[in-house]
Amino acid sequence: MAGQTRTAPRGKTSLDRTLQKSEEVAADVQRASDNLAVVSTVLEQELPDEIQVGEVAQAIEHTSQLEEKLAKSAEKLAEVNAALSEEIEKRLEATAERDESQALAEKLKAKIRANGSD
């Protein structure tokens, strides 16, 4: 129908692509956090206590802090992605409702024109 916009299928909108990229980043951040946790654990468990002093001790502590920071960032990204996904769903519903209303309006206009030309 003239003037009617079509709803883009899920996965085709710019918000869907943004969500997909954000989910990929969240997965990367989570993997980095997991890997850093392993490194931190290995350093703490495998290095003798007499070596875990000074700069080495600072590096081990810094590794642990970075792992925690990455884990928190991954959690925040997951929350943002969930909110973004919910917003996409709401927009799709609103767009579908708008499209239905526009289609009904077009039908009514056509009916009025047909009745007016009688």
JSON list of C-alpha atoms in Angstrom, two decimals:
[
{"chain": "A", "resi": 1, "resn": "MET", "atom": "CA", "xyz": [0.00, 0.00, 0.00]},
{"chain": "A", "resi": 2, "resn": "ALA", "atom": "CA", "xyz": [1.17, 3.49, -0.72]},
{"chain": "A", "resi": 3, "resn": "GLY", "atom": "CA", "xyz": [2.96, 5.25, 2.12]},
{"chain": "A", "resi": 4, "resn": "GLN", "atom": "CA", "xyz": [3.14, 2.10, 4.22]},
{"chain": "A", "resi": 5, "resn": "THR", "atom": "CA", "xyz": [6.51, 1.22, 5.70]},
{"chain": "A", "resi": 6, "resn": "ARG", "atom": "CA", "xyz": [7.45, -2.39, 6.18]},
{"chain": "A", "resi": 7, "resn": "THR", "atom": "CA", "xyz": [8.80, -3.72, 9.44]},
{"chain": "A", "resi": 8, "resn": "ALA", "atom": "CA", "xyz": [12.36, -4.95, 9.08]},
{"chain": "A", "resi": 9, "resn": "PRO", "atom": "CA", "xyz": [12.75, -8.57, 10.17]},
{"chain": "A", "resi": 10, "resn": "ARG", "atom": "CA", "xyz": [14.60, -9.21, 13.42]},
{"chain": "A", "resi": 11, "resn": "GLY", "atom": "CA", "xyz": [18.34, -9.17, 12.83]},
{"chain": "A", "resi": 12, "resn": "LYS", "atom": "CA", "xyz": [18.19, -6.64, 9.99]},
{"chain": "A", "resi": 13, "resn": "THR", "atom": "CA", "xyz": [17.92, -3.32, 11.83]},
{"chain": "A", "resi": 14, "resn": "SER", "atom": "CA", "xyz": [20.85, -1.20, 12.92]},
{"chain": "A", "resi": 15, "resn": "LEU", "atom": "CA", "xyz": [19.89, -1.81, 16.55]},
{"chain": "A", "resi": 16, "resn": "ASP", "atom": "CA", "xyz": [20.01, -5.56, 15.96]},
{"chain": "A", "resi": 17, "resn": "ARG", "atom": "CA", "xyz": [23.47, -5.24, 14.44]},
{"chain": "A", "resi": 18, "resn": "THR", "atom": "CA", "xyz": [24.54, -3.06, 17.36]},
{"chain": "A", "resi": 19, "resn": "LEU", "atom": "CA", "xyz": [23.23, -5.63, 19.81]},
{"chain": "A", "resi": 20, "resn": "GLN", "atom": "CA", "xyz": [25.08, -8.41, 18.00]},
{"chain": "A", "resi": 21, "resn": "LYS", "atom": "CA", "xyz": [28.35, -6.46, 18.10]},
{"chain": "A", "resi": 22, "resn": "SER", "atom": "CA", "xyz": [27.83, -5.63, 21.77]},
{"chain": "A", "resi": 23, "resn": "GLU", "atom": "CA", "xyz": [27.17, -9.29, 22.59]},
{"chain": "A", "resi": 24, "resn": "GLU", "atom": "CA", "xyz": [30.39, -10.24, 20.77]},
{"chain": "A", "resi": 25, "resn": "VAL", "atom": "CA", "xyz": [32.31, -7.64, 22.79]},
{"chain": "A", "resi": 26, "resn": "ALA", "atom": "CA", "xyz": [30.73, -8.92, 26.01]},
{"chain": "A", "resi": 27, "resn": "ALA", "atom": "CA", "xyz": [31.81, -12.46, 25.16]},
{"chain": "A", "resi": 28, "resn": "ASP", "atom": "CA", "xyz": [35.36, -11.23, 24.39]},
{"chain": "A", "resi": 29, "resn": "VAL", "atom": "CA", "xyz": [35.52, -9.35, 27.69]},
{"chain": "A", "resi": 30, "resn": "GLN", "atom": "CA", "xyz": [34.24, -12.39, 29.59]},
{"chain": "A", "resi": 31, "resn": "ARG", "atom": "CA", "xyz": [36.83, -14.64, 27.91]},
{"chain": "A", "resi": 32, "resn": "ALA", "atom": "CA", "xyz": [39.59, -12.15, 28.75]},
{"chain": "A", "resi": 33, "resn": "SER", "atom": "CA", "xyz": [38.41, -12.07, 32.35]},
{"chain": "A", "resi": 34, "resn": "ASP", "atom": "CA", "xyz": [38.38, -15.87, 32.54]},
{"chain": "A", "resi": 35, "resn": "ASN", "atom": "CA", "xyz": [41.84, -16.11, 30.99]},
{"chain": "A", "resi": 36, "resn": "LEU", "atom": "CA", "xyz": [43.22, -13.48, 33.34]},
{"chain": "A", "resi": 37, "resn": "ALA", "atom": "CA", "xyz": [41.73, -15.34, 36.30]},
{"chain": "A", "resi": 38, "resn": "VAL", "atom": "CA", "xyz": [43.62, -18.46, 35.23]},
{"chain": "A", "resi": 39, "resn": "VAL", "atom": "CA", "xyz": [46.86, -16.50, 34.86]},
{"chain": "A", "resi": 40, "resn": "SER", "atom": "CA", "xyz": [46.39, -14.91, 38.26]},
{"chain": "A", "resi": 41, "resn": "THR", "atom": "CA", "xyz": [45.67, -18.26, 39.91]},
{"chain": "A", "resi": 42, "resn": "VAL", "atom": "CA", "xyz": [48.69, -19.91, 38.29]},
{"chain": "A", "resi": 43, "resn": "LEU", "atom": "CA", "xyz": [50.98, -17.06, 39.34]},
{"chain": "A", "resi": 44, "resn": "GLU", "atom": "CA", "xyz": [49.73, -17.17, 42.92]},
{"chain": "A", "resi": 45, "resn": "GLN", "atom": "CA", "xyz": [49.91, -20.95, 43.22]},
{"chain": "A", "resi": 46, "resn": "GLU", "atom": "CA", "xyz": [53.03, -21.78, 41.22]},
{"chain": "A", "resi": 47, "resn": "LEU", "atom": "CA", "xyz": [55.41, -19.03, 42.23]},
{"chain": "A", "resi": 48, "resn": "PRO", "atom": "CA", "xyz": [57.13, -19.69, 45.54]},
{"chain": "A", "resi": 49, "resn": "ASP", "atom": "CA", "xyz": [56.28, -17.26, 48.33]},
{"chain": "A", "resi": 50, "resn": "GLU", "atom": "CA", "xyz": [59.84, -15.94, 48.42]},
{"chain": "A", "resi": 51, "resn": "ILE", "atom": "CA", "xyz": [59.49, -14.81, 44.79]},
{"chain": "A", "resi": 52, "resn": "GLN", "atom": "CA", "xyz": [56.08, -13.22, 45.33]},
{"chain": "A", "resi": 53, "resn": "VAL", "atom": "CA", "xyz": [57.54, -10.00, 46.73]},
{"chain": "A", "resi": 54, "resn": "GLY", "atom": "CA", "xyz": [58.04, -6.47, 45.49]},
{"chain": "A", "resi": 55, "resn": "GLU", "atom": "CA", "xyz": [57.17, -5.93, 41.84]},
{"chain": "A", "resi": 56, "resn": "VAL", "atom": "CA", "xyz": [56.16, -9.56, 41.35]},
{"chain": "A", "resi": 57, "resn": "ALA", "atom": "CA", "xyz": [53.65, -9.29, 44.21]},
{"chain": "A", "resi": 58, "resn": "GLN", "atom": "CA", "xyz": [52.35, -6.02, 42.75]},
{"chain": "A", "resi": 59, "resn": "ALA", "atom": "CA", "xyz": [51.98, -7.62, 39.32]},
{"chain": "A", "resi": 60, "resn": "ILE", "atom": "CA", "xyz": [50.06, -10.55, 40.79]},
{"chain": "A", "resi": 61, "resn": "GLU", "atom": "CA", "xyz": [47.76, -8.18, 42.70]},
{"chain": "A", "resi": 62, "resn": "HIS", "atom": "CA", "xyz": [47.30, -6.01, 39.62]},
{"chain": "A", "resi": 63, "resn": "THR", "atom": "CA", "xyz": [46.38, -9.09, 37.56]},
{"chain": "A", "resi": 64, "resn": "SER", "atom": "CA", "xyz": [43.76, -10.03, 40.13]},
{"chain": "A", "resi": 65, "resn": "GLN", "atom": "CA", "xyz": [42.33, -6.49, 40.14]},
{"chain": "A", "resi": 66, "resn": "LEU", "atom": "CA", "xyz": [42.18, -6.44, 36.33]},
{"chain": "A", "resi": 67, "resn": "GLU", "atom": "CA", "xyz": [40.33, -9.76, 36.30]},
{"chain": "A", "resi": 68, "resn": "GLU", "atom": "CA", "xyz": [37.73, -8.39, 38.73]},
{"chain": "A", "resi": 69, "resn": "LYS", "atom": "CA", "xyz": [37.33, -5.22, 36.68]},
{"chain": "A", "resi": 70, "resn": "LEU", "atom": "CA", "xyz": [36.88, -7.21, 33.47]},
{"chain": "A", "resi": 71, "resn": "ALA", "atom": "CA", "xyz": [34.34, -9.50, 35.15]},
{"chain": "A", "resi": 72, "resn": "LYS", "atom": "CA", "xyz": [32.31, -6.49, 36.33]},
{"chain": "A", "resi": 73, "resn": "SER", "atom": "CA", "xyz": [32.50, -4.94, 32.86]},
{"chain": "A", "resi": 74, "resn": "ALA", "atom": "CA", "xyz": [31.25, -8.20, 31.33]},
{"chain": "A", "resi": 75, "resn": "GLU", "atom": "CA", "xyz": [28.31, -8.20, 33.76]},
{"chain": "A", "resi": 76, "resn": "LYS", "atom": "CA", "xyz": [27.44, -4.59, 32.92]},
{"chain": "A", "resi": 77, "resn": "LEU", "atom": "CA", "xyz": [27.63, -5.34, 29.19]},
{"chain": "A", "resi": 78, "resn": "ALA", "atom": "CA", "xyz": [25.29, -8.28, 29.67]},
{"chain": "A", "resi": 79, "resn": "GLU", "atom": "CA", "xyz": [22.81, -6.00, 31.46]},
{"chain": "A", "resi": 80, "resn": "VAL", "atom": "CA", "xyz": [23.06, -3.39, 28.70]},
{"chain": "A", "resi": 81, "resn": "ASN", "atom": "CA", "xyz": [22.56, -6.06, 26.05]},
{"chain": "A", "resi": 82, "resn": "ALA", "atom": "CA", "xyz": [19.45, -7.37, 27.82]},
{"chain": "A", "resi": 83, "resn": "ALA", "atom": "CA", "xyz": [18.01, -3.85, 27.98]},
{"chain": "A", "resi": 84, "resn": "LEU", "atom": "CA", "xyz": [18.86, -3.23, 24.33]},
{"chain": "A", "resi": 85, "resn": "SER", "atom": "CA", "xyz": [17.24, -6.49, 23.30]},
{"chain": "A", "resi": 86, "resn": "GLU", "atom": "CA", "xyz": [14.09, -5.57, 25.24]},
{"chain": "A", "resi": 87, "resn": "GLU", "atom": "CA", "xyz": [13.99, -2.16, 23.57]},
{"chain": "A", "resi": 88, "resn": "ILE", "atom": "CA", "xyz": [14.34, -3.76, 20.14]},
{"chain": "A", "resi": 89, "resn": "GLU", "atom": "CA", "xyz": [11.38, -6.04, 20.92]},
{"chain": "A", "resi": 90, "resn": "LYS", "atom": "CA", "xyz": [9.27, -3.07, 22.06]},
{"chain": "A", "resi": 91, "resn": "ARG", "atom": "CA", "xyz": [10.11, -1.16, 18.89]},
{"chain": "A", "resi": 92, "resn": "LEU", "atom": "CA", "xyz": [9.25, -4.14, 16.72]},
{"chain": "A", "resi": 93, "resn": "GLU", "atom": "CA", "xyz": [5.88, -4.46, 18.47]},
{"chain": "A", "resi": 94, "resn": "ALA", "atom": "CA", "xyz": [5.20, -0.74, 18.14]},
{"chain": "A", "resi": 95, "resn": "THR", "atom": "CA", "xyz": [6.17, -0.79, 14.47]},
{"chain": "A", "resi": 96, "resn": "ALA", "atom": "CA", "xyz": [3.91, -3.77, 13.80]},
{"chain": "A", "resi": 97, "resn": "GLU", "atom": "CA", "xyz": [1.02, -2.01, 15.53]},
{"chain": "A", "resi": 98, "resn": "ARG", "atom": "CA", "xyz": [1.69, 1.13, 13.51]},
{"chain": "A", "resi": 99, "resn": "ASP", "atom": "CA", "xyz": [1.78, -0.87, 10.28]},
{"chain": "A", "resi": 100, "resn": "GLU", "atom": "CA", "xyz": [-1.55, -2.52, 11.15]},
{"chain": "A", "resi": 101, "resn": "SER", "atom": "CA", "xyz": [-3.09, 0.87, 11.91]},
{"chain": "A", "resi": 102, "resn": "GLN", "atom": "CA", "xyz": [-1.80, 2.31, 8.64]},
{"chain": "A", "resi": 103, "resn": "ALA", "atom": "CA", "xyz": [-3.17, -0.64, 6.69]},
{"chain": "A", "resi": 104, "resn": "LEU", "atom": "CA", "xyz": [-6.57, -0.23, 8.36]},
{"chain": "A", "resi": 105, "resn": "ALA", "atom": "CA", "xyz": [-6.54, 3.50, 7.64]},
{"chain": "A", "resi": 106, "resn": "GLU", "atom": "CA", "xyz": [-5.76, 2.81, 3.96]},
{"chain": "A", "resi": 107, "resn": "LYS", "atom": "CA", "xyz": [-8.65, 0.35, 3.78]},
{"chain": "A", "resi": 108, "resn": "LEU", "atom": "CA", "xyz": [-11.00, 2.86, 5.37]},
{"chain": "A", "resi": 109, "resn": "LYS", "atom": "CA", "xyz": [-9.86, 5.59, 2.98]},
{"chain": "A", "resi": 110, "resn": "ALA", "atom": "CA", "xyz": [-10.44, 3.28, 0.02]},
{"chain": "A", "resi": 111, "resn": "LYS", "atom": "CA", "xyz": [-13.90, 2.39, 1.33]},
{"chain": "A", "resi": 112, "resn": "ILE", "atom": "CA", "xyz": [-14.78, 6.06, 1.83]},
{"chain": "A", "resi": 113, "resn": "ARG", "atom": "CA", "xyz": [-13.59, 6.86, -1.70]},
{"chain": "A", "resi": 114, "resn": "ALA", "atom": "CA", "xyz": [-15.61, 3.96, -3.09]},
{"chain": "A", "resi": 115, "resn": "ASN", "atom": "CA", "xyz": [-18.72, 5.06, -1.20]},
{"chain": "A", "resi": 116, "resn": "GLY", "atom": "CA", "xyz": [-18.18, 8.66, -2.21]},
{"chain": "A", "resi": 117, "resn": "SER", "atom": "CA", "xyz": [-18.00, 7.82, -5.90]},
{"chain": "A", "resi": 118, "resn": "ASP", "atom": "CA", "xyz": [-21.31, 5.90, -5.79]}
]
